[in-house]
PDB file of N, CA and C in Angstrom:
ATOM      1  N   ALA A   1       0.778  -0.791  -0.102  1.00  0.00           N
ATOM      2  CA  ALA A   1       0.206  -0.041  -0.082  1.00  0.00           C
ATOM      3  C   ALA A   1       0.817   0.933   0.266  1.00  0.00           C
ATOM      4  N   GLY A   2      -0.089   2.025  -0.494  1.00  0.00           N
ATOM      5  CA  GLY A   2       1.181   3.309  -0.872  1.00  0.00           C
ATOM      6  C   GLY A   2       0.866   4.370  -1.818  1.00  0.00           C
ATOM      7  N   THR A   3       1.622   5.088  -1.862  1.00  0.00           N
ATOM      8  CA  THR A   3       1.469   6.400  -3.509  1.00  0.00           C
ATOM      9  C   THR A   3       2.183   6.160  -4.338  1.00  0.00           C
ATOM     10  N   VAL A   4       2.051   6.231  -5.466  1.00  0.00           N
ATOM     11  CA  VAL A   4       2.954   6.633  -6.138  1.00  0.00           C
ATOM     12  C   VAL A   4       3.603   7.349  -6.249  1.00  0.00           C
ATOM     13  N   LEU A   5       4.873   7.948  -6.178  1.00  0.00           N
ATOM     14  CA  LEU A   5       5.731   8.871  -6.324  1.00  0.00           C
ATOM     15  C   LEU A   5       6.646   9.336  -8.099  1.00  0.00           C
ATOM     16  N   ALA A   6       6.716   8.023  -8.118  1.00  0.00           N
ATOM     17  CA  ALA A   6       7.935   8.559  -9.606  1.00  0.00           C
ATOM     18  C   ALA A   6       7.401   6.923 -10.484  1.00  0.00           C
ATOM     19  N   ARG A   7       7.390   6.345 -11.809  1.00  0.00           N
ATOM     20  CA  ARG A   7       7.387   5.483 -12.047  1.00  0.00           C
ATOM     21  C   ARG A   7       8.767   5.555 -12.945  1.00  0.00           C
ATOM     22  N   HIS A   8       9.775   4.244 -12.930  1.00  0.00           N
ATOM     23  CA  HIS A   8      11.037   5.033 -13.294  1.00  0.00           C
ATOM     24  C   HIS A   8      10.709   3.803 -14.752  1.00  0.00           C
ATOM     25  N   ALA A   9       9.754   2.794 -14.736  1.00  0.00           N
ATOM     26  CA  ALA A   9       9.467   2.373 -16.181  1.00  0.00           C
ATOM     27  C   ALA A   9       8.179   2.263 -17.068  1.00  0.00           C
ATOM     28  N   ALA A  10       9.057   1.931 -18.259  1.00  0.00           N
ATOM     29  CA  ALA A  10       7.537   1.993 -19.335  1.00  0.00           C
ATOM     30  C   ALA A  10       7.087   0.654 -19.862  1.00  0.00           C
ATOM     31  N   ALA A  11       5.957   1.041 -20.013  1.00  0.00           N
ATOM     32  CA  ALA A  11       5.044  -0.275 -20.410  1.00  0.00           C
ATOM     33  C   ALA A  11       5.996  -0.553 -21.611  1.00  0.00           C
ATOM     34  N   GLY A  12       6.225  -2.064 -21.680  1.00  0.00           N
ATOM     35  CA  GLY A  12       6.870  -2.466 -22.658  1.00  0.00           C
ATOM     36  C   GLY A  12       8.192  -2.989 -22.982  1.00  0.00           C
ATOM     37  N   GLY A  13       8.859  -1.725 -21.462  1.00  0.00           N
ATOM     38  CA  GLY A  13      10.001  -1.686 -21.618  1.00  0.00           C
ATOM     39  C   GLY A  13      10.541  -2.632 -21.333  1.00  0.00           C
ATOM     40  N   ALA A  14      12.163  -3.031 -20.837  1.00  0.00           N
ATOM     41  CA  ALA A  14      13.142  -4.331 -20.543  1.00  0.00           C
ATOM     42  C   ALA A  14      12.849  -3.439 -18.922  1.00  0.00           C
ATOM     43  N   ALA A  15      13.152  -4.300 -17.582  1.00  0.00           N
ATOM     44  CA  ALA A  15      13.214  -4.140 -16.418  1.00  0.00           C
ATOM     45  C   ALA A  15      15.297  -4.566 -16.324  1.00  0.00           C
ATOM     46  N   VAL A  16      15.719  -4.268 -15.488  1.00  0.00           N
ATOM     47  CA  VAL A  16      16.925  -4.110 -15.486  1.00  0.00           C
ATOM     48  C   VAL A  16      17.120  -4.577 -14.006  1.00  0.00           C
ATOM     49  N   ALA A  17      17.571  -5.945 -13.728  1.00  0.00           N
ATOM     50  CA  ALA A  17      17.659  -6.331 -12.343  1.00  0.00           C
ATOM     51  C   ALA A  17      18.333  -5.116 -11.405  1.00  0.00           C
ATOM     52  N   GLY A  18      17.973  -5.259 -10.358  1.00  0.00           N
ATOM     53  CA  GLY A  18      18.503  -3.906  -9.477  1.00  0.00           C
ATOM     54  C   GLY A  18      18.125  -2.421  -9.593  1.00  0.00           C
ATOM     55  N   GLU A  19      17.209  -2.578 -11.190  1.00  0.00           N
ATOM     56  CA  GLU A  19      16.963  -0.752 -10.863  1.00  0.00           C
ATOM     57  C   GLU A  19      15.248  -0.938 -10.650  1.00  0.00           C
ATOM     58  N   PRO A  20      15.131   0.487  -9.419  1.00  0.00           N
ATOM     59  CA  PRO A  20      13.454   0.703  -9.538  1.00  0.00           C
ATOM     60  C   PRO A  20      12.407   0.659 -10.916  1.00  0.00           C
ATOM     61  N   LEU A  21      11.421   0.161 -10.349  1.00  0.00           N
ATOM     62  CA  LEU A  21      10.334   0.521 -11.567  1.00  0.00           C
ATOM     63  C   LEU A  21       9.825   1.467 -11.517  1.00  0.00           C
ATOM     64  N   TYR A  22       9.536   1.229  -9.650  1.00  0.00           N
ATOM     65  CA  TYR A  22       8.075   2.635  -9.320  1.00  0.00           C
ATOM     66  C   TYR A  22       9.152   2.930  -8.422  1.00  0.00           C
ATOM     67  N   THR A  23       8.671   4.187  -7.278  1.00  0.00           N
ATOM     68  CA  THR A  23       8.928   4.659  -5.563  1.00  0.00           C
ATOM     69  C   THR A  23       7.406   4.987  -5.142  1.00  0.00           C
ATOM     70  N   LEU A  24       7.693   4.208  -4.275  1.00  0.00           N
ATOM     71  CA  LEU A  24       6.359   4.602  -3.491  1.00  0.00           C
ATOM     72  C   LEU A  24       6.712   4.889  -1.779  1.00  0.00           C
ATOM     73  N   ALA A  25       5.386   5.420  -1.454  1.00  0.00           N
ATOM     74  CA  ALA A  25       5.940   6.651  -0.317  1.00  0.00           C
ATOM     75  C   ALA A  25       4.154   5.915   0.453  1.00  0.00           C
ATOM     76  N   ASP A  26       4.568   6.102   1.932  1.00  0.00           N
ATOM     77  CA  ASP A  26       3.465   5.880   2.919  1.00  0.00           C
ATOM     78  C   ASP A  26       3.472   7.119   3.617  1.00  0.00           C
ATOM     79  N   LEU A  27       2.380   8.181   2.990  1.00  0.00           N
ATOM     80  CA  LEU A  27       2.235   9.412   3.473  1.00  0.00           C
ATOM     81  C   LEU A  27       1.056   9.312   4.798  1.00  0.00           C
ATOM     82  N   SER A  28       0.505   8.222   5.425  1.00  0.00           N
ATOM     83  CA  SER A  28      -0.037   8.284   6.083  1.00  0.00           C
ATOM     84  C   SER A  28       0.477   9.372   7.410  1.00  0.00           C
ATOM     85  N   SER A  29       1.525   9.113   7.188  1.00  0.00           N
ATOM     86  CA  SER A  29       2.281  10.375   8.051  1.00  0.00           C
ATOM     87  C   SER A  29       3.353  11.320   7.755  1.00  0.00           C
ATOM     88  N   VAL A  30       3.097  11.917   8.136  1.00  0.00           N
ATOM     89  CA  VAL A  30       4.192  12.647   7.640  1.00  0.00           C
ATOM     90  C   VAL A  30       6.061  13.201   8.592  1.00  0.00           C
ATOM     91  N   TRP A  31       6.832  13.769   8.389  1.00  0.00           N
ATOM     92  CA  TRP A  31       7.462  14.607   8.824  1.00  0.00           C
ATOM     93  C   TRP A  31       7.489  16.580   8.769  1.00  0.00           C
ATOM     94  N   VAL A  32       7.814  16.499   9.870  1.00  0.00           N
ATOM     95  CA  VAL A  32       7.877  18.074   9.455  1.00  0.00           C
ATOM     96  C   VAL A  32       8.903  17.773  10.134  1.00  0.00           C
ATOM     97  N   ASP A  33      10.043  19.106   9.881  1.00  0.00           N
ATOM     98  CA  ASP A  33      11.542  19.268  10.065  1.00  0.00           C
ATOM     99  C   ASP A  33      11.817  20.748  10.586  1.00  0.00           C
ATOM    100  N   LEU A  34      11.625  20.347  11.676  1.00  0.00           N
ATOM    101  CA  LEU A  34      12.238  21.999  12.909  1.00  0.00           C
ATOM    102  C   LEU A  34      13.325  22.916  12.183  1.00  0.00           C
ATOM    103  N   LEU A  35      13.639  23.820  12.147  1.00  0.00           N
ATOM    104  CA  LEU A  35      14.967  24.995  12.199  1.00  0.00           C
ATOM    105  C   LEU A  35      14.788  25.390  13.585  1.00  0.00           C
ATOM    106  N   VAL A  36      15.543  24.925  15.239  1.00  0.00           N
ATOM    107  CA  VAL A  36      15.259  25.723  15.872  1.00  0.00           C
ATOM    108  C   VAL A  36      15.983  26.220  16.190  1.00  0.00           C
ATOM    109  N   PRO A  37      16.368  27.828  16.289  1.00  0.00           N
ATOM    110  CA  PRO A  37      17.713  29.080  16.656  1.00  0.00           C
ATOM    111  C   PRO A  37      18.678  28.255  17.763  1.00  0.00           C
ATOM    112  N   ARG A  38      19.273  28.324  17.508  1.00  0.00           N
ATOM    113  CA  ARG A  38      20.275  27.812  18.792  1.00  0.00           C
ATOM    114  C   ARG A  38      20.213  28.418  19.983  1.00  0.00           C
ATOM    115  N   ALA A  39      20.170  29.624  20.011  1.00  0.00           N
ATOM    116  CA  ALA A  39      19.745  30.216  20.949  1.00  0.00           C
ATOM    117  C   ALA A  39      18.608  29.790  22.044  1.00  0.00           C
ATOM    118  N   VAL A  40      18.229  29.126  21.881  1.00  0.00           N
ATOM    119  CA  VAL A  40      17.009  28.229  22.440  1.00  0.00           C
ATOM    120  C   VAL A  40      16.664  27.495  21.969  1.00  0.00           C
ATOM    121  N   ALA A  41      17.083  26.357  21.503  1.00  0.00           N
ATOM    122  CA  ALA A  41      17.350  24.988  21.356  1.00  0.00           C
ATOM    123  C   ALA A  41      17.854  24.578  22.788  1.00  0.00           C
ATOM    124  N   GLY A  42      18.267  25.101  23.531  1.00  0.00           N
ATOM    125  CA  GLY A  42      18.139  24.120  24.597  1.00  0.00           C
ATOM    126  C   GLY A  42      17.194  24.380  25.354  1.00  0.00           C
ATOM    127  N   ARG A  43      16.305  24.951  25.012  1.00  0.00           N
ATOM    128  CA  ARG A  43      14.867  24.460  25.725  1.00  0.00           C
ATOM    129  C   ARG A  43      13.577  23.927  25.013  1.00  0.00           C
ATOM    130  N   VAL A  44      14.388  23.223  23.770  1.00  0.00           N
ATOM    131  CA  VAL A  44      13.032  22.456  23.428  1.00  0.00           C
ATOM    132  C   VAL A  44      14.110  21.236  24.398  1.00  0.00           C
ATOM    133  N   ARG A  45      12.810  20.101  23.752  1.00  0.00           N
ATOM    134  CA  ARG A  45      13.174  18.161  24.902  1.00  0.00           C
ATOM    135  C   ARG A  45      12.006  17.769  23.473  1.00  0.00           C
ATOM    136  N   LEU A  46      13.055  16.546  23.828  1.00  0.00           N
ATOM    137  CA  LEU A  46      11.827  15.197  23.078  1.00  0.00           C
ATOM    138  C   LEU A  46      10.410  15.261  23.739  1.00  0.00           C
ATOM    139  N   GLY A  47       9.595  14.941  22.842  1.00  0.00           N
ATOM    140  CA  GLY A  47       8.056  15.065  23.550  1.00  0.00           C
ATOM    141  C   GLY A  47       7.796  16.472  23.937  1.00  0.00           C
ATOM    142  N   GLN A  48       8.392  17.581  23.788  1.00  0.00           N
ATOM    143  CA  GLN A  48       7.252  18.648  23.863  1.00  0.00           C
ATOM    144  C   GLN A  48       6.333  18.840  22.477  1.00  0.00           C
ATOM    145  N   ARG A  49       5.114  19.186  23.054  1.00  0.00           N
ATOM    146  CA  ARG A  49       4.012  19.797  22.310  1.00  0.00           C
ATOM    147  C   ARG A  49       4.304  20.707  21.302  1.00  0.00           C
ATOM    148  N   VAL A  50       4.321  20.614  19.582  1.00  0.00           N
ATOM    149  CA  VAL A  50       4.481  21.475  18.882  1.00  0.00           C
ATOM    150  C   VAL A  50       2.814  21.589  18.111  1.00  0.00           C
ATOM    151  N   THR A  51       2.648  23.156  17.895  1.00  0.00           N
ATOM    152  CA  THR A  51       1.372  23.312  17.577  1.00  0.00           C
ATOM    153  C   THR A  51       1.525  23.923  16.106  1.00  0.00           C
ATOM    154  N   LEU A  52       0.746  23.248  14.864  1.00  0.00           N
ATOM    155  CA  LEU A  52       2.410  23.972  13.529  1.00  0.00           C
ATOM    156  C   LEU A  52       0.551  23.998  13.202  1.00  0.00           C
ATOM    157  N   THR A  53       1.465  25.334  11.824  1.00  0.00           N
ATOM    158  CA  THR A  53       0.553  25.801  11.249  1.00  0.00           C
ATOM    159  C   THR A  53       0.521  25.897   9.812  1.00  0.00           C
ATOM    160  N   VAL A  54      -0.004  25.604   8.795  1.00  0.00           N
ATOM    161  CA  VAL A  54       0.181  25.886   7.281  1.00  0.00           C
ATOM    162  C   VAL A  54      -1.244  26.570   6.704  1.00  0.00           C
ATOM    163  N   PRO A  55      -1.041  27.563   5.634  1.00  0.00           N
ATOM    164  CA  PRO A  55      -2.277  28.309   5.304  1.00  0.00           C
ATOM    165  C   PRO A  55      -3.182  27.264   4.849  1.00  0.00           C
ATOM    166  N   GLY A  56      -4.396  27.043   4.791  1.00  0.00           N
ATOM    167  CA  GLY A  56      -5.455  26.334   4.445  1.00  0.00           C
ATOM    168  C   GLY A  56      -5.012  25.001   4.870  1.00  0.00           C
ATOM    169  N   LEU A  57      -5.028  24.711   6.077  1.00  0.00           N
ATOM    170  CA  LEU A  57      -5.488  23.428   6.628  1.00  0.00           C
ATOM    171  C   LEU A  57      -5.519  23.484   7.851  1.00  0.00           C
ATOM    172  N   PRO A  58      -6.330  22.726   8.731  1.00  0.00           N
ATOM    173  CA  PRO A  58      -6.614  22.933  10.174  1.00  0.00           C
ATOM    174  C   PRO A  58      -4.843  22.820  11.049  1.00  0.00           C
ATOM    175  N   GLU A  59      -4.673  23.568  11.939  1.00  0.00           N
ATOM    176  CA  GLU A  59      -3.344  23.820  12.608  1.00  0.00           C
ATOM    177  C   GLU A  59      -3.738  22.403  13.470  1.00  0.00           C
ATOM    178  N   THR A  60      -2.596  22.182  13.713  1.00  0.00           N
ATOM    179  CA  THR A  60      -1.979  20.398  14.028  1.00  0.00           C
ATOM    180  C   THR A  60      -1.155  20.152  15.364  1.00  0.00           C
ATOM    181  N   THR A  61      -1.079  19.801  16.197  1.00  0.00           N
ATOM    182  CA  THR A  61      -0.707  19.830  17.188  1.00  0.00           C
ATOM    183  C   THR A  61       0.216  18.215  17.079  1.00  0.00           C
ATOM    184  N   ALA A  62       1.224  17.668  17.458  1.00  0.00           N
ATOM    185  CA  ALA A  62       1.699  16.916  17.276  1.00  0.00           C
ATOM    186  C   ALA A  62       3.639  17.011  18.414  1.00  0.00           C
ATOM    187  N   ALA A  63       3.647  16.131  18.931  1.00  0.00           N
ATOM    188  CA  ALA A  63       5.137  15.624  19.647  1.00  0.00           C
ATOM    189  C   ALA A  63       6.608  16.122  19.198  1.00  0.00           C
ATOM    190  N   ILE A  64       7.678  16.479  19.368  1.00  0.00           N
ATOM    191  CA  ILE A  64       8.855  16.581  18.962  1.00  0.00           C
ATOM    192  C   ILE A  64       9.189  14.792  19.231  1.00  0.00           C
ATOM    193  N   THR A  65       9.607  14.128  17.985  1.00  0.00           N
ATOM    194  CA  THR A  65      10.057  12.409  18.106  1.00  0.00           C
ATOM    195  C   THR A  65      11.972  12.843  17.851  1.00  0.00           C
ATOM    196  N   LEU A  66      12.557  13.564  17.318  1.00  0.00           N
ATOM    197  CA  LEU A  66      13.787  13.094  17.025  1.00  0.00           C
ATOM    198  C   LEU A  66      13.945  15.160  17.126  1.00  0.00           C
ATOM    199  N   LEU A  67      15.091  14.495  18.346  1.00  0.00           N
ATOM    200  CA  LEU A  67      16.234  16.168  18.199  1.00  0.00           C
ATOM    201  C   LEU A  67      17.963  16.081  18.197  1.00  0.00           C
ATOM    202  N   PRO A  68      18.185  15.899  17.386  1.00  0.00           N
ATOM    203  CA  PRO A  68      19.663  15.577  17.382  1.00  0.00           C
ATOM    204  C   PRO A  68      20.587  16.399  18.124  1.00  0.00           C
ATOM    205  N   PRO A  69      21.809  15.641  19.025  1.00  0.00           N
ATOM    206  CA  PRO A  69      22.602  16.780  19.579  1.00  0.00           C
ATOM    207  C   PRO A  69      23.458  17.792  18.914  1.00  0.00           C
ATOM    208  N   PHE A  70      23.639  18.118  17.481  1.00  0.00           N
ATOM    209  CA  PHE A  70      24.316  18.490  17.028  1.00  0.00           C
ATOM    210  C   PHE A  70      23.755  20.059  16.112  1.00  0.00           C
ATOM    211  N   VAL A  71      24.278  20.858  16.116  1.00  0.00           N
ATOM    212  CA  VAL A  71      23.579  21.838  15.914  1.00  0.00           C
ATOM    213  C   VAL A  71      24.323  22.504  14.072  1.00  0.00           C
ATOM    214  N   ASP A  72      23.247  22.795  13.050  1.00  0.00           N
ATOM    215  CA  ASP A  72      23.905  22.827  11.648  1.00  0.00           C
ATOM    216  C   ASP A  72      24.857  23.789  11.488  1.00  0.00           C
ATOM    217  N   THR A  73      25.917  23.689  10.656  1.00  0.00           N
ATOM    218  CA  THR A  73      26.812  24.635  10.973  1.00  0.00           C
ATOM    219  C   THR A  73      26.577  25.890   9.666  1.00  0.00           C
ATOM    220  N   GLU A  74      26.129  25.549   9.075  1.00  0.00           N
ATOM    221  CA  GLU A  74      24.902  26.997   8.341  1.00  0.00           C
ATOM    222  C   GLU A  74      24.359  27.721   8.698  1.00  0.00           C
ATOM    223  N   SER A  75      23.095  27.530   9.237  1.00  0.00           N
ATOM    224  CA  SER A  75      22.283  27.982   9.937  1.00  0.00           C
ATOM    225  C   SER A  75      22.430  28.466  11.245  1.00  0.00           C
ATOM    226  N   GLN A  76      23.073  27.281  11.772  1.00  0.00           N
ATOM    227  CA  GLN A  76      23.181  27.609  13.344  1.00  0.00           C
ATOM    228  C   GLN A  76      21.733  27.368  13.830  1.00  0.00           C
ATOM    229  N   SER A  77      21.585  26.506  13.943  1.00  0.00           N
ATOM    230  CA  SER A  77      19.960  26.084  13.957  1.00  0.00           C
ATOM    231  C   SER A  77      20.070  24.181  14.703  1.00  0.00           C
ATOM    232  N   VAL A  78      19.292  23.723  15.357  1.00  0.00           N
ATOM    233  CA  VAL A  78      19.068  22.577  15.423  1.00  0.00           C
ATOM    234  C   VAL A  78      17.701  22.303  14.644  1.00  0.00           C
ATOM    235  N   MET A  79      17.518  20.847  14.283  1.00  0.00           N
ATOM    236  CA  MET A  79      16.748  20.372  13.331  1.00  0.00           C
ATOM    237  C   MET A  79      16.139  19.531  14.425  1.00  0.00           C
ATOM    238  N   ALA A  80      14.639  19.607  14.877  1.00  0.00           N
ATOM    239  CA  ALA A  80      14.132  19.090  15.759  1.00  0.00           C
ATOM    240  C   ALA A  80      12.499  18.126  14.682  1.00  0.00           C
ATOM    241  N   ARG A  81      12.170  17.426  15.040  1.00  0.00           N
ATOM    242  CA  ARG A  81      12.043  16.706  13.905  1.00  0.00           C
ATOM    243  C   ARG A  81      10.207  16.182  14.901  1.00  0.00           C
ATOM    244  N   VAL A  82       9.189  16.837  13.903  1.00  0.00           N
ATOM    245  CA  VAL A  82       7.719  15.976  14.394  1.00  0.00           C
ATOM    246  C   VAL A  82       6.956  15.258  13.464  1.00  0.00           C
ATOM    247  N   VAL A  83       6.505  14.045  14.023  1.00  0.00           N
ATOM    248  CA  VAL A  83       5.185  13.641  13.000  1.00  0.00           C
ATOM    249  C   VAL A  83       4.302  13.708  13.150  1.00  0.00           C
ATOM    250  N   VAL A  84       3.425  14.215  11.812  1.00  0.00           N
ATOM    251  CA  VAL A  84       2.034  14.215  11.627  1.00  0.00           C
ATOM    252  C   VAL A  84       1.288  13.303  11.205  1.00  0.00           C
ATOM    253  N   PRO A  85       0.276  12.755  12.061  1.00  0.00           N
ATOM    254  CA  PRO A  85      -0.670  11.470  11.184  1.00  0.00           C
ATOM    255  C   PRO A  85      -1.359  12.709  10.098  1.00  0.00           C
ATOM    256  N   ASN A  86      -1.313  11.896   9.116  1.00  0.00           N
ATOM    257  CA  ASN A  86      -1.746  12.364   7.819  1.00  0.00           C
ATOM    258  C   ASN A  86      -3.122  11.526   6.819  1.00  0.00           C
ATOM    259  N   PRO A  87      -3.759  11.053   8.266  1.00  0.00           N
ATOM    260  CA  PRO A  87      -4.673  10.273   7.202  1.00  0.00           C
ATOM    261  C   PRO A  87      -5.547  10.114   5.988  1.00  0.00           C
ATOM    262  N   ASP A  88      -6.129  11.837   5.867  1.00  0.00           N
ATOM    263  CA  ASP A  88      -6.576  11.965   4.981  1.00  0.00           C
ATOM    264  C   ASP A  88      -5.627  12.786   3.987  1.00  0.00           C
ATOM    265  N   GLY A  89      -4.371  12.762   4.022  1.00  0.00           N
ATOM    266  CA  GLY A  89      -3.349  12.703   2.728  1.00  0.00           C
ATOM    267  C   GLY A  89      -2.924  14.902   3.068  1.00  0.00           C
ATOM    268  N   VAL A  90      -3.957  14.968   3.448  1.00  0.00           N
ATOM    269  CA  VAL A  90      -3.622  17.276   3.171  1.00  0.00           C
ATOM    270  C   VAL A  90      -1.957  17.107   3.440  1.00  0.00           C
ATOM    271  N   TRP A  91      -1.683  16.651   4.269  1.00  0.00           N
ATOM    272  CA  TRP A  91       0.179  17.202   4.545  1.00  0.00           C
ATOM    273  C   TRP A  91       0.989  16.667   3.352  1.00  0.00           C
ATOM    274  N   ARG A  92       1.075  17.341   2.926  1.00  0.00           N
ATOM    275  CA  ARG A  92       2.421  17.232   1.630  1.00  0.00           C
ATOM    276  C   ARG A  92       3.556  17.318   1.551  1.00  0.00           C
ATOM    277  N   PRO A  93       4.973  16.584   1.147  1.00  0.00           N
ATOM    278  CA  PRO A  93       5.918  16.353   1.828  1.00  0.00           C
ATOM    279  C   PRO A  93       6.280  17.837   0.949  1.00  0.00           C
ATOM    280  N   GLY A  94       6.893  19.021   1.602  1.00  0.00           N
ATOM    281  CA  GLY A  94       7.377  19.725   0.789  1.00  0.00           C
ATOM    282  C   GLY A  94       6.973  20.795   1.405  1.00  0.00           C
ATOM    283  N   LEU A  95       5.996  20.601   2.113  1.00  0.00           N
ATOM    284  CA  LEU A  95       5.475  22.081   2.225  1.00  0.00           C
ATOM    285  C   LEU A  95       6.026  22.969   3.195  1.00  0.00           C
ATOM    286  N   PHE A  96       6.028  24.177   3.335  1.00  0.00           N
ATOM    287  CA  PHE A  96       6.782  25.351   4.855  1.00  0.00           C
ATOM    288  C   PHE A  96       5.492  25.405   6.059  1.00  0.00           C
ATOM    289  N   ALA A  97       5.469  25.100   7.492  1.00  0.00           N
ATOM    290  CA  ALA A  97       4.673  24.801   7.953  1.00  0.00           C
ATOM    291  C   ALA A  97       5.293  25.790   9.008  1.00  0.00           C
ATOM    292  N   GLN A  98       4.782  26.783   9.647  1.00  0.00           N
ATOM    293  CA  GLN A  98       5.169  27.789  11.144  1.00  0.00           C
ATOM    294  C   GLN A  98       4.518  26.963  12.142  1.00  0.00           C
ATOM    295  N   ALA A  99       5.538  26.809  13.414  1.00  0.00           N
ATOM    296  CA  ALA A  99       5.817  25.734  14.704  1.00  0.00           C
ATOM    297  C   ALA A  99       5.433  26.738  15.847  1.00  0.00           C
ATOM    298  N   GLU A 100       4.637  26.807  16.909  1.00  0.00           N
ATOM    299  CA  GLU A 100       4.842  27.191  18.163  1.00  0.00           C
ATOM    300  C   GLU A 100       5.098  26.120  19.374  1.00  0.00           C
ATOM    301  N   ILE A 101       6.506  26.021  19.993  1.00  0.00           N
ATOM    302  CA  ILE A 101       6.824  24.982  20.945  1.00  0.00           C
ATOM    303  C   ILE A 101       6.437  25.873  21.932  1.00  0.00           C
ATOM    304  N   LEU A 102       5.444  25.054  23.175  1.00  0.00           N
ATOM    305  CA  LEU A 102       5.840  25.523  23.917  1.00  0.00           C
ATOM    306  C   LEU A 102       6.827  24.948  25.007  1.00  0.00           C
ATOM    307  N   VAL A 103       7.922  25.883  25.444  1.00  0.00           N
ATOM    308  CA  VAL A 103       8.615  25.274  26.295  1.00  0.00           C
ATOM    309  C   VAL A 103       8.496  25.742  27.685  1.00  0.00           C
ATOM    310  N   GLY A 104       7.487  26.385  28.457  1.00  0.00           N
ATOM    311  CA  GLY A 104       7.790  27.011  29.562  1.00  0.00           C
ATOM    312  C   GLY A 104       6.168  27.631  29.966  1.00  0.00           C
ATOM    313  N   GLU A 105       5.944  27.569  31.131  1.00  0.00           N
ATOM    314  CA  GLU A 105       5.059  28.048  31.729  1.00  0.00           C
ATOM    315  C   GLU A 105       4.801  28.920  32.772  1.00  0.00           C
ATOM    316  N   HIS A 106       3.920  30.000  33.026  1.00  0.00           N
ATOM    317  CA  HIS A 106       4.349  30.469  34.486  1.00  0.00           C
ATOM    318  C   HIS A 106       3.017  30.752  35.223  1.00  0.00           C
TER     319      HIS A 106
END
């Protein structure tokens, strides 16, 4: 089961061992990779809730599932990954999202 992302073969063409015929993806969930500025990265933790906003889509809340211990040298940011359930297929890979991470309450 999945969504066909690319077709590498043509009808009537020869298949070559080791070469893909199709590229498939399971889009029932998608990753959202967030660039967290280094200045606040120390306050971000695994499991923290993130509210994601994309124009035209309903606001979505999910948790941080990956937080590598290194900083991207170009952006000076830490990448935090959020996995978003996508049962209706409305989240498409490549979309830009705005994220709000609750890092504390008073």
